[in-house]
mmCIF file of N, CA and C in Angstrom:
data_model
loop_
_atom_site.group_PDB
_atom_site.id
_atom_site.type_symbol
_atom_site.label_atom_id
_atom_site.label_comp_id
_atom_site.label_asym_id
_atom_site.label_seq_id
_atom_site.Cartn_x
_atom_site.Cartn_y
_atom_site.Cartn_z
ATOM 1 N N MET F 1 -52.974 -14.438 -9.934
ATOM 2 C CA MET F 1 -51.933 -15.440 -9.804
ATOM 3 C C MET F 1 -52.511 -16.846 -9.618
ATOM 4 N N LEU F 2 -53.559 -16.949 -8.807
ATOM 5 C CA LEU F 2 -54.176 -18.251 -8.572
ATOM 6 C C LEU F 2 -54.696 -18.839 -9.878
ATOM 7 N N ILE F 3 -55.351 -17.995 -10.693
ATOM 8 C CA ILE F 3 -55.885 -18.473 -11.971
ATOM 9 C C ILE F 3 -54.746 -18.889 -12.891
ATOM 10 N N ASP F 4 -53.666 -18.088 -12.926
ATOM 11 C CA ASP F 4 -52.507 -18.442 -13.747
ATOM 12 C C ASP F 4 -51.985 -19.817 -13.370
ATOM 13 N N ASN F 5 -51.870 -20.073 -12.077
ATOM 14 C CA ASN F 5 -51.359 -21.364 -11.625
ATOM 15 C C ASN F 5 -52.321 -22.496 -11.942
ATOM 16 N N MET F 6 -53.628 -22.231 -11.863
ATOM 17 C CA MET F 6 -54.613 -23.259 -12.208
ATOM 18 C C MET F 6 -54.522 -23.614 -13.693
ATOM 19 N N ILE F 7 -54.426 -22.574 -14.534
ATOM 20 C CA ILE F 7 -54.336 -22.823 -15.972
ATOM 21 C C ILE F 7 -53.020 -23.530 -16.289
ATOM 22 N N LYS F 8 -51.942 -23.087 -15.655
ATOM 23 C CA LYS F 8 -50.630 -23.717 -15.861
ATOM 24 C C LYS F 8 -50.694 -25.198 -15.484
ATOM 25 N N MET F 9 -51.353 -25.504 -14.357
ATOM 26 C CA MET F 9 -51.453 -26.893 -13.912
ATOM 27 C C MET F 9 -52.270 -27.732 -14.893
ATOM 28 N N MET F 10 -53.273 -27.130 -15.530
ATOM 29 C CA MET F 10 -54.085 -27.852 -16.511
ATOM 30 C C MET F 10 -53.357 -27.971 -17.849
ATOM 31 N N LEU F 11 -52.691 -26.893 -18.240
ATOM 32 C CA LEU F 11 -52.087 -26.808 -19.571
ATOM 33 C C LEU F 11 -50.891 -27.736 -19.727
ATOM 34 N N LYS F 12 -49.980 -27.699 -18.776
ATOM 35 C CA LYS F 12 -48.726 -28.441 -18.934
ATOM 36 C C LYS F 12 -48.950 -29.953 -19.074
ATOM 37 N N PRO F 13 -49.684 -30.604 -18.155
ATOM 38 C CA PRO F 13 -49.905 -32.049 -18.317
ATOM 39 C C PRO F 13 -50.696 -32.388 -19.580
ATOM 40 N N ALA F 14 -51.692 -31.552 -19.908
ATOM 41 C CA ALA F 14 -52.513 -31.814 -21.103
ATOM 42 C C ALA F 14 -51.665 -31.744 -22.361
ATOM 43 N N MET F 15 -50.765 -30.778 -22.434
ATOM 44 C CA MET F 15 -49.918 -30.639 -23.619
ATOM 45 C C MET F 15 -48.912 -31.782 -23.704
ATOM 46 N N LYS F 16 -48.381 -32.181 -22.568
ATOM 47 C CA LYS F 16 -47.445 -33.315 -22.589
ATOM 48 C C LYS F 16 -48.137 -34.555 -23.128
ATOM 49 N N LYS F 17 -49.357 -34.766 -22.675
ATOM 50 C CA LYS F 17 -50.102 -35.954 -23.091
ATOM 51 C C LYS F 17 -50.547 -35.859 -24.554
ATOM 52 N N SER F 18 -51.177 -34.755 -24.923
ATOM 53 C CA SER F 18 -51.752 -34.669 -26.273
ATOM 54 C C SER F 18 -50.708 -34.453 -27.363
ATOM 55 N N PHE F 19 -49.651 -33.726 -27.068
ATOM 56 C CA PHE F 19 -48.636 -33.455 -28.083
ATOM 57 C C PHE F 19 -47.423 -34.389 -27.968
ATOM 58 N N GLY F 20 -47.310 -35.113 -26.860
ATOM 59 C CA GLY F 20 -46.183 -36.025 -26.689
ATOM 60 C C GLY F 20 -44.888 -35.341 -26.296
ATOM 61 N N PHE F 21 -44.978 -34.203 -25.618
ATOM 62 C CA PHE F 21 -43.782 -33.491 -25.175
ATOM 63 C C PHE F 21 -43.180 -34.163 -23.943
ATOM 64 N N SER F 22 -41.859 -34.172 -23.860
ATOM 65 C CA SER F 22 -41.204 -34.549 -22.615
ATOM 66 C C SER F 22 -40.893 -33.281 -21.822
ATOM 67 N N GLU F 23 -40.693 -32.179 -22.541
ATOM 68 C CA GLU F 23 -40.434 -30.889 -21.902
ATOM 69 C C GLU F 23 -41.132 -29.796 -22.711
ATOM 70 N N ILE F 24 -41.832 -28.915 -22.023
ATOM 71 C CA ILE F 24 -42.554 -27.828 -22.692
ATOM 72 C C ILE F 24 -41.861 -26.509 -22.395
ATOM 73 N N GLU F 25 -41.620 -25.726 -23.439
ATOM 74 C CA GLU F 25 -41.045 -24.398 -23.250
ATOM 75 C C GLU F 25 -42.122 -23.324 -23.289
ATOM 76 N N ILE F 26 -43.046 -23.445 -24.241
ATOM 77 C CA ILE F 26 -44.130 -22.476 -24.378
ATOM 78 C C ILE F 26 -45.437 -23.223 -24.581
ATOM 79 N N GLY F 27 -46.454 -22.812 -23.860
ATOM 80 C CA GLY F 27 -47.797 -23.340 -24.047
ATOM 81 C C GLY F 27 -48.724 -22.169 -24.277
ATOM 82 N N GLU F 28 -49.641 -22.317 -25.204
ATOM 83 C CA GLU F 28 -50.459 -21.166 -25.574
ATOM 84 C C GLU F 28 -51.882 -21.590 -25.904
ATOM 85 N N PHE F 29 -52.843 -20.787 -25.452
ATOM 86 C CA PHE F 29 -54.233 -20.908 -25.878
ATOM 87 C C PHE F 29 -54.516 -19.740 -26.806
ATOM 88 N N ARG F 30 -55.120 -19.995 -27.942
ATOM 89 C CA ARG F 30 -55.570 -18.940 -28.856
ATOM 90 C C ARG F 30 -57.075 -19.106 -29.012
ATOM 91 N N ALA F 31 -57.828 -18.139 -28.524
ATOM 92 C CA ALA F 31 -59.286 -18.214 -28.587
ATOM 93 C C ALA F 31 -59.818 -17.136 -29.511
ATOM 94 N N ASN F 32 -60.638 -17.546 -30.473
ATOM 95 C CA ASN F 32 -61.266 -16.591 -31.378
ATOM 96 C C ASN F 32 -62.774 -16.682 -31.160
ATOM 97 N N ASP F 33 -63.310 -15.680 -30.463
ATOM 98 C CA ASP F 33 -64.734 -15.685 -30.130
ATOM 99 C C ASP F 33 -65.615 -15.572 -31.366
ATOM 100 N N GLU F 34 -65.174 -14.809 -32.356
ATOM 101 C CA GLU F 34 -65.987 -14.615 -33.562
ATOM 102 C C GLU F 34 -66.138 -15.906 -34.356
ATOM 103 N N ARG F 35 -65.144 -16.794 -34.280
ATOM 104 C CA ARG F 35 -65.220 -18.067 -35.012
ATOM 105 C C ARG F 35 -65.521 -19.252 -34.092
ATOM 106 N N ASP F 36 -65.756 -18.985 -32.787
ATOM 107 C CA ASP F 36 -66.004 -20.048 -31.802
ATOM 108 C C ASP F 36 -64.911 -21.115 -31.910
ATOM 109 N N GLU F 37 -63.667 -20.660 -31.807
ATOM 110 C CA GLU F 37 -62.533 -21.542 -32.080
ATOM 111 C C GLU F 37 -61.473 -21.425 -30.990
ATOM 112 N N LEU F 38 -60.961 -22.558 -30.544
ATOM 113 C CA LEU F 38 -59.861 -22.613 -29.589
ATOM 114 C C LEU F 38 -58.753 -23.463 -30.185
ATOM 115 N N ILE F 39 -57.551 -22.891 -30.216
ATOM 116 C CA ILE F 39 -56.381 -23.614 -30.718
ATOM 117 C C ILE F 39 -55.340 -23.632 -29.602
ATOM 118 N N THR F 40 -54.759 -24.792 -29.373
ATOM 119 C CA THR F 40 -53.675 -24.923 -28.407
ATOM 120 C C THR F 40 -52.376 -25.050 -29.180
ATOM 121 N N TYR F 41 -51.391 -24.303 -28.734
ATOM 122 C CA TYR F 41 -50.094 -24.278 -29.401
ATOM 123 C C TYR F 41 -49.041 -24.659 -28.370
ATOM 124 N N GLY F 42 -48.067 -25.420 -28.799
ATOM 125 C CA GLY F 42 -46.989 -25.795 -27.894
ATOM 126 C C GLY F 42 -45.639 -25.763 -28.574
ATOM 127 N N GLU F 43 -44.631 -25.484 -27.774
ATOM 128 C CA GLU F 43 -43.253 -25.491 -28.249
ATOM 129 C C GLU F 43 -42.446 -26.229 -27.197
ATOM 130 N N GLY F 44 -41.722 -27.239 -27.606
ATOM 131 C CA GLY F 44 -40.956 -28.001 -26.635
ATOM 132 C C GLY F 44 -40.249 -29.176 -27.272
ATOM 133 N N ILE F 45 -39.773 -30.069 -26.417
ATOM 134 C CA ILE F 45 -39.004 -31.230 -26.862
ATOM 135 C C ILE F 45 -39.914 -32.448 -26.790
ATOM 136 N N LEU F 46 -40.020 -33.145 -27.919
ATOM 137 C CA LEU F 46 -40.838 -34.355 -27.966
ATOM 138 C C LEU F 46 -40.121 -35.500 -27.282
ATOM 139 N N LYS F 47 -40.897 -36.453 -26.783
ATOM 140 C CA LYS F 47 -40.311 -37.649 -26.169
ATOM 141 C C LYS F 47 -39.420 -38.352 -27.181
ATOM 142 N N GLY F 48 -38.231 -38.751 -26.766
ATOM 143 C CA GLY F 48 -37.309 -39.466 -27.643
ATOM 144 C C GLY F 48 -36.547 -38.561 -28.590
ATOM 145 N N SER F 49 -36.589 -37.247 -28.362
ATOM 146 C CA SER F 49 -35.912 -36.294 -29.240
ATOM 147 C C SER F 49 -35.115 -35.301 -28.393
ATOM 148 N N THR F 50 -34.307 -34.505 -29.072
ATOM 149 C CA THR F 50 -33.559 -33.462 -28.365
ATOM 150 C C THR F 50 -33.809 -32.082 -28.961
ATOM 151 N N GLU F 51 -34.478 -32.044 -30.122
ATOM 152 C CA GLU F 51 -34.699 -30.739 -30.742
ATOM 153 C C GLU F 51 -36.060 -30.160 -30.369
ATOM 154 N N VAL F 52 -36.109 -28.830 -30.330
ATOM 155 C CA VAL F 52 -37.346 -28.126 -30.003
ATOM 156 C C VAL F 52 -38.239 -28.075 -31.235
ATOM 157 N N VAL F 53 -39.500 -28.446 -31.051
ATOM 158 C CA VAL F 53 -40.472 -28.416 -32.155
ATOM 159 C C VAL F 53 -41.685 -27.594 -31.745
ATOM 160 N N GLN F 54 -42.435 -27.141 -32.750
ATOM 161 C CA GLN F 54 -43.662 -26.398 -32.529
ATOM 162 C C GLN F 54 -44.824 -27.235 -33.045
ATOM 163 N N ILE F 55 -45.879 -27.325 -32.242
ATOM 164 C CA ILE F 55 -47.055 -28.101 -32.639
ATOM 165 C C ILE F 55 -48.303 -27.264 -32.356
ATOM 166 N N THR F 56 -49.224 -27.239 -33.308
ATOM 167 C CA THR F 56 -50.496 -26.541 -33.157
ATOM 168 C C THR F 56 -51.624 -27.560 -33.291
ATOM 169 N N SER F 57 -52.566 -27.502 -32.374
ATOM 170 C CA SER F 57 -53.703 -28.428 -32.426
ATOM 171 C C SER F 57 -54.660 -28.041 -33.537
ATOM 172 N N LYS F 58 -55.520 -28.971 -33.868
ATOM 173 C CA LYS F 58 -56.624 -28.652 -34.776
ATOM 174 C C LYS F 58 -57.585 -27.737 -34.022
ATOM 175 N N PRO F 59 -58.241 -26.824 -34.726
ATOM 176 C CA PRO F 59 -59.210 -25.946 -34.042
ATOM 177 C C PRO F 59 -60.332 -26.755 -33.396
ATOM 178 N N GLN F 60 -60.675 -26.344 -32.178
ATOM 179 C CA GLN F 60 -61.797 -26.944 -31.462
ATOM 180 C C GLN F 60 -62.808 -25.844 -31.184
ATOM 181 N N LYS F 61 -64.028 -26.223 -30.891
ATOM 182 C CA LYS F 61 -65.048 -25.228 -30.552
ATOM 183 C C LYS F 61 -64.804 -24.731 -29.127
ATOM 184 N N LEU F 62 -64.876 -23.417 -28.951
ATOM 185 C CA LEU F 62 -64.750 -22.843 -27.612
ATOM 186 C C LEU F 62 -65.782 -23.456 -26.681
ATOM 187 N N SER F 63 -66.990 -23.631 -27.191
ATOM 188 C CA SER F 63 -68.092 -24.145 -26.373
ATOM 189 C C SER F 63 -67.854 -25.584 -25.910
ATOM 190 N N ASP F 64 -67.002 -26.338 -26.597
ATOM 191 C CA ASP F 64 -66.687 -27.711 -26.190
ATOM 192 C C ASP F 64 -65.608 -27.770 -25.115
ATOM 193 N N ASN F 65 -64.994 -26.638 -24.812
ATOM 194 C CA ASN F 65 -63.897 -26.569 -23.845
ATOM 195 C C ASN F 65 -64.233 -25.572 -22.753
ATOM 196 N N SER F 66 -65.459 -25.651 -22.250
ATOM 197 C CA SER F 66 -65.972 -24.608 -21.375
ATOM 198 C C SER F 66 -65.162 -24.408 -20.091
ATOM 199 N N GLU F 67 -64.667 -25.466 -19.469
ATOM 200 C CA GLU F 67 -63.917 -25.316 -18.214
ATOM 201 C C GLU F 67 -62.644 -24.506 -18.436
ATOM 202 N N THR F 68 -61.871 -24.882 -19.448
ATOM 203 C CA THR F 68 -60.631 -24.174 -19.764
ATOM 204 C C THR F 68 -60.928 -22.742 -20.189
ATOM 205 N N VAL F 69 -61.909 -22.576 -21.054
ATOM 206 C CA VAL F 69 -62.244 -21.246 -21.575
ATOM 207 C C VAL F 69 -62.754 -20.342 -20.459
ATOM 208 N N ASP F 70 -63.561 -20.875 -19.538
ATOM 209 C CA ASP F 70 -64.060 -20.059 -18.428
ATOM 210 C C ASP F 70 -62.922 -19.514 -17.576
ATOM 211 N N LEU F 71 -61.919 -20.349 -17.282
ATOM 212 C CA LEU F 71 -60.746 -19.883 -16.523
ATOM 213 C C LEU F 71 -59.980 -18.819 -17.310
ATOM 214 N N PHE F 72 -59.802 -19.099 -18.575
ATOM 215 C CA PHE F 72 -59.095 -18.229 -19.500
ATOM 216 C C PHE F 72 -59.762 -16.854 -19.554
ATOM 217 N N ILE F 73 -61.081 -16.835 -19.763
ATOM 218 C CA ILE F 73 -61.834 -15.584 -19.873
ATOM 219 C C ILE F 73 -61.840 -14.837 -18.542
ATOM 220 N N LYS F 74 -61.999 -15.548 -17.436
ATOM 221 C CA LYS F 74 -61.984 -14.902 -16.116
ATOM 222 C C LYS F 74 -60.660 -14.205 -15.896
ATOM 223 N N ARG F 75 -59.580 -14.850 -16.263
ATOM 224 C CA ARG F 75 -58.255 -14.254 -16.102
ATOM 225 C C ARG F 75 -58.149 -12.964 -16.915
ATOM 226 N N ILE F 76 -58.626 -12.997 -18.143
ATOM 227 C CA ILE F 76 -58.547 -11.828 -19.021
ATOM 228 C C ILE F 76 -59.367 -10.665 -18.459
ATOM 229 N N TYR F 77 -60.592 -10.945 -18.044
ATOM 230 C CA TYR F 77 -61.431 -9.877 -17.500
ATOM 231 C C TYR F 77 -60.854 -9.302 -16.209
ATOM 232 N N ASP F 78 -60.300 -10.163 -15.342
ATOM 233 C CA ASP F 78 -59.675 -9.686 -14.102
ATOM 234 C C ASP F 78 -58.480 -8.786 -14.402
ATOM 235 N N GLU F 79 -57.663 -9.216 -15.347
ATOM 236 C CA GLU F 79 -56.477 -8.453 -15.727
ATOM 237 C C GLU F 79 -56.881 -7.093 -16.314
ATOM 238 N N ALA F 80 -57.868 -7.093 -17.189
ATOM 239 C CA ALA F 80 -58.329 -5.844 -17.816
ATOM 240 C C ALA F 80 -58.906 -4.899 -16.755
ATOM 241 N N LYS F 81 -59.690 -5.447 -15.845
ATOM 242 C CA LYS F 81 -60.285 -4.634 -14.783
ATOM 243 C C LYS F 81 -59.193 -3.975 -13.941
ATOM 244 N N ASP F 82 -58.144 -4.742 -13.608
ATOM 245 C CA ASP F 82 -57.019 -4.194 -12.839
ATOM 246 C C ASP F 82 -56.339 -3.047 -13.566
ATOM 247 N N LYS F 83 -56.355 -3.080 -14.891
ATOM 248 C CA LYS F 83 -55.710 -2.035 -15.704
ATOM 249 C C LYS F 83 -56.677 -0.908 -16.062
ATOM 250 N N GLY F 84 -57.943 -1.018 -15.628
ATOM 251 C CA GLY F 84 -58.926 0.015 -15.920
ATOM 252 C C GLY F 84 -59.484 -0.045 -17.332
ATOM 253 N N ILE F 85 -59.381 -1.210 -17.976
ATOM 254 C CA ILE F 85 -59.873 -1.387 -19.348
ATOM 255 C C ILE F 85 -61.313 -1.881 -19.317
ATOM 256 N N VAL F 86 -62.167 -1.256 -20.117
ATOM 257 C CA VAL F 86 -63.565 -1.678 -20.222
ATOM 258 C C VAL F 86 -63.709 -2.545 -21.476
ATOM 259 N N ILE F 87 -64.184 -3.768 -21.285
ATOM 260 C CA ILE F 87 -64.372 -4.695 -22.407
ATOM 261 C C ILE F 87 -65.860 -4.916 -22.618
ATOM 262 N N ASN F 88 -66.342 -4.560 -23.794
ATOM 263 C CA ASN F 88 -67.722 -4.878 -24.165
ATOM 264 C C ASN F 88 -67.803 -6.290 -24.720
ATOM 265 N N ARG F 89 -66.822 -6.629 -25.564
ATOM 266 C CA ARG F 89 -66.823 -7.946 -26.208
ATOM 267 C C ARG F 89 -65.395 -8.303 -26.604
ATOM 268 N N ILE F 90 -65.019 -9.535 -26.340
ATOM 269 C CA ILE F 90 -63.700 -10.012 -26.760
ATOM 270 C C ILE F 90 -63.818 -10.547 -28.185
ATOM 271 N N ILE F 91 -62.877 -10.148 -29.035
ATOM 272 C CA ILE F 91 -62.835 -10.652 -30.408
ATOM 273 C C ILE F 91 -61.912 -11.864 -30.467
ATOM 274 N N GLN F 92 -60.680 -11.664 -30.020
ATOM 275 C CA GLN F 92 -59.686 -12.735 -30.034
ATOM 276 C C GLN F 92 -58.730 -12.525 -28.872
ATOM 277 N N SER F 93 -58.270 -13.625 -28.278
ATOM 278 C CA SER F 93 -57.331 -13.529 -27.172
ATOM 279 C C SER F 93 -56.312 -14.647 -27.254
ATOM 280 N N VAL F 94 -55.111 -14.326 -26.816
ATOM 281 C CA VAL F 94 -54.022 -15.288 -26.799
ATOM 282 C C VAL F 94 -53.438 -15.290 -25.393
ATOM 283 N N LEU F 95 -53.304 -16.460 -24.824
ATOM 284 C CA LEU F 95 -52.716 -16.624 -23.495
ATOM 285 C C LEU F 95 -51.491 -17.500 -23.663
ATOM 286 N N ARG F 96 -50.285 -16.936 -23.446
ATOM 287 C CA ARG F 96 -49.044 -17.648 -23.707
ATOM 288 C C ARG F 96 -48.246 -17.808 -22.412
ATOM 289 N N PHE F 97 -47.963 -19.063 -22.078
ATOM 290 C CA PHE F 97 -47.132 -19.378 -20.921
ATOM 291 C C PHE F 97 -45.720 -19.702 -21.408
ATOM 292 N N ASN F 98 -44.729 -18.979 -20.903
ATOM 293 C CA ASN F 98 -43.347 -19.277 -21.225
ATOM 294 C C ASN F 98 -42.756 -19.969 -19.993
ATOM 295 N N PHE F 99 -42.582 -21.281 -20.085
ATOM 296 C CA PHE F 99 -42.130 -22.062 -18.936
ATOM 297 C C PHE F 99 -40.639 -21.884 -18.655
ATOM 298 N N LYS F 100 -39.887 -21.346 -19.622
ATOM 299 C CA LYS F 100 -38.461 -21.068 -19.391
ATOM 300 C C LYS F 100 -38.280 -19.813 -18.539
ATOM 301 N N THR F 101 -39.110 -18.794 -18.797
ATOM 302 C CA THR F 101 -38.959 -17.516 -18.087
ATOM 303 C C THR F 101 -39.998 -17.330 -16.973
ATOM 304 N N ASN F 102 -40.949 -18.269 -16.869
ATOM 305 C CA ASN F 102 -42.054 -18.156 -15.915
ATOM 306 C C ASN F 102 -42.852 -16.876 -16.110
ATOM 307 N N LYS F 103 -43.063 -16.505 -17.355
ATOM 308 C CA LYS F 103 -43.864 -15.329 -17.683
ATOM 309 C C LYS F 103 -45.124 -15.767 -18.422
ATOM 310 N N ILE F 104 -46.163 -14.999 -18.212
ATOM 311 C CA ILE F 104 -47.415 -15.226 -18.933
ATOM 312 C C ILE F 104 -47.748 -13.928 -19.669
ATOM 313 N N GLU F 105 -48.110 -14.082 -20.932
ATOM 314 C CA GLU F 105 -48.439 -12.929 -21.757
ATOM 315 C C GLU F 105 -49.852 -13.103 -22.291
ATOM 316 N N THR F 106 -50.634 -12.056 -22.204
ATOM 317 C CA THR F 106 -51.981 -12.051 -22.758
ATOM 318 C C THR F 106 -52.061 -10.980 -23.825
ATOM 319 N N VAL F 107 -52.486 -11.347 -25.017
ATOM 320 C CA VAL F 107 -52.748 -10.382 -26.078
ATOM 321 C C VAL F 107 -54.247 -10.432 -26.320
ATOM 322 N N LEU F 108 -54.876 -9.272 -26.327
ATOM 323 C CA LEU F 108 -56.323 -9.205 -26.374
ATOM 324 C C LEU F 108 -56.786 -8.225 -27.446
ATOM 325 N N TYR F 109 -57.666 -8.714 -28.313
ATOM 326 C CA TYR F 109 -58.350 -7.869 -29.298
ATOM 327 C C TYR F 109 -59.799 -7.803 -28.832
ATOM 328 N N TYR F 110 -60.328 -6.596 -28.641
ATOM 329 C CA TYR F 110 -61.654 -6.479 -28.041
ATOM 330 C C TYR F 110 -62.364 -5.204 -28.507
ATOM 331 N N ILE F 111 -63.659 -5.134 -28.205
ATOM 332 C CA ILE F 111 -64.468 -3.939 -28.424
ATOM 333 C C ILE F 111 -64.600 -3.261 -27.065
ATOM 334 N N ASN F 112 -64.217 -1.983 -26.997
ATOM 335 C CA ASN F 112 -64.248 -1.285 -25.711
ATOM 336 C C ASN F 112 -65.623 -0.681 -25.426
ATOM 337 N N GLY F 113 -65.719 0.061 -24.328
ATOM 338 C CA GLY F 113 -66.982 0.668 -23.913
ATOM 339 C C GLY F 113 -67.516 1.695 -24.898
ATOM 340 N N GLU F 114 -66.658 2.197 -25.779
ATOM 341 C CA GLU F 114 -67.084 3.183 -26.789
ATOM 342 C C GLU F 114 -67.262 2.542 -28.158
ATOM 343 N N ASN F 115 -67.372 1.211 -28.193
ATOM 344 C CA ASN F 115 -67.605 0.442 -29.415
ATOM 345 C C ASN F 115 -66.471 0.540 -30.435
ATOM 346 N N GLN F 116 -65.239 0.694 -29.961
ATOM 347 C CA GLN F 116 -64.066 0.753 -30.835
ATOM 348 C C GLN F 116 -63.280 -0.544 -30.706
ATOM 349 N N LYS F 117 -62.668 -0.981 -31.835
ATOM 350 C CA LYS F 117 -61.789 -2.152 -31.780
ATOM 351 C C LYS F 117 -60.461 -1.729 -31.162
ATOM 352 N N CYS F 118 -59.976 -2.530 -30.224
ATOM 353 C CA CYS F 118 -58.739 -2.207 -29.512
ATOM 354 C C CYS F 118 -57.874 -3.456 -29.372
ATOM 355 N N LYS F 119 -56.606 -3.231 -29.096
ATOM 356 C CA LYS F 119 -55.661 -4.312 -28.811
ATOM 357 C C LYS F 119 -54.849 -3.900 -27.591
ATOM 358 N N THR F 120 -54.628 -4.840 -26.702
ATOM 359 C CA THR F 120 -53.775 -4.567 -25.551
ATOM 360 C C THR F 120 -52.991 -5.828 -25.208
ATOM 361 N N LYS F 121 -51.935 -5.646 -24.429
ATOM 362 C CA LYS F 121 -51.058 -6.754 -24.071
ATOM 363 C C LYS F 121 -50.692 -6.633 -22.593
ATOM 364 N N PHE F 122 -50.769 -7.741 -21.872
ATOM 365 C CA PHE F 122 -50.371 -7.790 -20.461
ATOM 366 C C PHE F 122 -49.247 -8.808 -20.345
ATOM 367 N N GLU F 123 -48.340 -8.587 -19.398
ATOM 368 C CA GLU F 123 -47.316 -9.596 -19.123
ATOM 369 C C GLU F 123 -47.073 -9.645 -17.626
ATOM 370 N N ASN F 124 -47.105 -10.855 -17.064
ATOM 371 C CA ASN F 124 -46.895 -11.070 -15.632
ATOM 372 C C ASN F 124 -45.987 -12.277 -15.424
ATOM 373 N N ASN F 125 -45.543 -12.416 -14.199
ATOM 374 C CA ASN F 125 -44.862 -13.650 -13.793
ATOM 375 C C ASN F 125 -45.902 -14.619 -13.262
ATOM 376 N N PHE F 126 -45.604 -15.917 -13.318
ATOM 377 C CA PHE F 126 -46.511 -16.885 -12.674
ATOM 378 C C PHE F 126 -45.695 -17.828 -11.828
#
């Protein structure tokens, strides 16, 4: 929960500033480890508007966003450990904050302890 709140505190102001939102409904990090790529996605109301729009950032290098990615990865590993999931390597992960419902969803594509590709999904309140 603490990590969720830390990421939420970082994500919401950053998205308002970078995307020009006055109100955010959904904020999302999409990390692809195989391509060293981080994409931020947002859904909300832009300043001076009333309609909901979707905006996706240009891909950035995961390595250039180490603070955000470290929190993101720690959250994923903690969540997987709580569920008894063994992760050898993360392939791709999505962290989605729904500010309307106060829910956080994690979708994870990974290689497990037996070297198999797997997908799992977690959902919590924040």
